[in-house]
Amino acid sequence: MDLLELLRFQARRYRCSACGENMADCGINVLAQQGNRALVRVTCASCNDENLLQIIFQTEAEAEEERQPAFDEGRPEVEEPISGDELLELHSVLAGHEGALTDLFSSR
């Protein structure tokens, strides 16, 4: 897929900031391209509003490197799980507490 085809494909997902029309039929003019960057003029087909965009492409390898860890990745190993007694104790503390939750974490 070439650059213009990729930009046309992506344009369908956006609406014009000036008139609100879908950008699927917008005019796309690639003004300059160097490495993973491109300077593009996008013109709304409905109202002729023009925008100058700097597009920066990211390869799949770069995207994988910047991926945020899933919720349970990198969690510390726990010697033993929370016991039923500990859970009941926490319930008692929370049931009797009035105020902000952050007050429970302040040093006394």
Tab-separated table of C-alpha atoms in Angstrom:
chain	number	residue	atom	x	y	z
A	1	MET	CA	0.000	0.000	0.000
A	2	ASP	CA	1.537	3.319	-1.025
A	3	LEU	CA	1.425	6.508	1.054
A	4	LEU	CA	-1.467	8.137	-0.789
A	5	GLU	CA	-3.550	4.969	-0.602
A	6	LEU	CA	-2.834	4.649	3.124
A	7	LEU	CA	-3.798	8.289	3.772
A	8	ARG	CA	-7.003	7.894	1.731
A	9	PHE	CA	-7.880	4.787	3.767
A	10	GLN	CA	-7.300	6.654	7.044
A	11	ALA	CA	-9.198	9.779	5.932
A	12	ARG	CA	-12.489	7.855	6.033
A	13	ARG	CA	-12.189	7.748	9.827
A	14	TYR	CA	-12.168	11.540	10.249
A	15	ARG	CA	-14.563	14.467	9.926
A	16	CYS	CA	-13.763	17.988	8.785
A	17	SER	CA	-13.122	20.275	11.762
A	18	ALA	CA	-14.808	23.171	9.915
A	19	CYS	CA	-18.014	21.640	8.489
A	20	GLY	CA	-18.217	18.185	10.098
A	21	GLU	CA	-18.414	16.248	6.811
A	22	ASN	CA	-16.626	12.926	6.450
A	23	MET	CA	-13.147	13.277	4.941
A	24	ALA	CA	-13.391	10.145	2.742
A	25	ASP	CA	-13.467	12.230	-0.466
A	26	CYS	CA	-11.000	14.900	0.657
A	27	GLY	CA	-8.163	16.130	-1.500
A	28	ILE	CA	-4.789	14.788	-0.384
A	29	ASN	CA	-1.563	16.305	-1.674
A	30	VAL	CA	1.767	14.934	-0.403
A	31	LEU	CA	4.040	18.002	-0.389
A	32	ALA	CA	7.202	16.349	0.926
A	33	GLN	CA	8.317	12.983	2.233
A	34	GLN	CA	11.538	12.079	3.981
A	35	GLY	CA	12.140	8.837	5.840
A	36	ASN	CA	9.195	8.111	8.112
A	37	ARG	CA	7.781	11.658	7.852
A	38	ALA	CA	5.546	13.350	5.308
A	39	LEU	CA	4.094	16.843	4.926
A	40	VAL	CA	0.547	16.595	3.569
A	41	ARG	CA	-2.123	19.122	2.561
A	42	VAL	CA	-5.659	17.833	3.147
A	43	THR	CA	-8.605	19.714	1.604
A	44	CYS	CA	-12.236	19.054	2.578
A	45	ALA	CA	-14.329	18.178	-0.474
A	46	SER	CA	-17.401	19.927	1.012
A	47	CYS	CA	-16.128	23.274	2.292
A	48	ASN	CA	-12.586	23.454	0.833
A	49	ASP	CA	-11.066	23.939	4.302
A	50	GLU	CA	-7.353	23.140	4.091
A	51	ASN	CA	-5.109	21.648	6.741
A	52	LEU	CA	-1.379	21.079	6.644
A	53	LEU	CA	-0.412	17.876	8.448
A	54	GLN	CA	2.898	16.361	9.422
A	55	ILE	CA	2.516	12.596	9.322
A	56	ILE	CA	4.983	10.404	11.223
A	57	PHE	CA	4.887	6.703	10.412
A	58	GLN	CA	5.648	4.040	12.958
A	59	THR	CA	6.749	0.549	11.983
A	60	GLU	CA	5.295	-2.494	13.706
A	61	ALA	CA	8.639	-3.099	15.444
A	62	GLU	CA	8.639	0.452	16.859
A	63	ALA	CA	5.019	0.068	17.974
A	64	GLU	CA	5.856	-3.184	19.781
A	65	GLU	CA	8.786	-1.535	21.598
A	66	GLU	CA	6.521	1.249	22.906
A	67	ARG	CA	3.665	-1.097	23.843
A	68	GLN	CA	2.372	-0.583	27.362
A	69	PRO	CA	2.432	-3.713	29.546
A	70	ALA	CA	-0.856	-5.502	30.119
A	71	PHE	CA	-2.476	-5.160	33.538
A	72	ASP	CA	-0.998	-8.324	34.997
A	73	GLU	CA	2.437	-8.085	33.364
A	74	GLY	CA	5.294	-7.225	35.664
A	75	ARG	CA	3.336	-7.776	38.856
A	76	PRO	CA	5.520	-8.697	41.818
A	77	GLU	CA	5.381	-12.240	43.058
A	78	VAL	CA	3.393	-12.497	46.287
A	79	GLU	CA	4.421	-15.012	48.909
A	80	GLU	CA	0.835	-15.948	49.677
A	81	PRO	CA	-2.577	-14.620	48.633
A	82	ILE	CA	-4.736	-12.380	50.813
A	83	SER	CA	-6.448	-14.479	53.466
A	84	GLY	CA	-10.145	-14.383	54.256
A	85	ASP	CA	-9.356	-12.867	57.680
A	86	GLU	CA	-7.356	-10.048	56.068
A	87	LEU	CA	-10.239	-9.327	53.725
A	88	LEU	CA	-12.712	-9.187	56.620
A	89	GLU	CA	-10.379	-6.866	58.534
A	90	LEU	CA	-10.154	-4.540	55.522
A	91	HIS	CA	-13.943	-4.582	55.228
A	92	SER	CA	-14.263	-3.546	58.875
A	93	VAL	CA	-11.796	-0.679	58.433
A	94	LEU	CA	-13.571	0.608	55.325
A	95	ALA	CA	-17.060	0.210	56.803
A	96	GLY	CA	-16.156	2.405	59.782
A	97	HIS	CA	-14.291	5.037	57.780
A	98	GLU	CA	-15.797	8.414	56.997
A	99	GLY	CA	-13.893	10.716	54.668
A	100	ALA	CA	-11.714	10.493	51.617
A	101	LEU	CA	-10.084	7.233	50.649
A	102	THR	CA	-6.722	9.024	50.515
A	103	ASP	CA	-7.044	9.721	54.259
A	104	LEU	CA	-6.483	6.008	54.858
A	105	PHE	CA	-3.057	6.237	53.247
A	106	SER	CA	-1.746	9.262	55.117
A	107	SER	CA	0.936	8.629	57.707
A	108	ARG	CA	-0.178	8.951	61.274
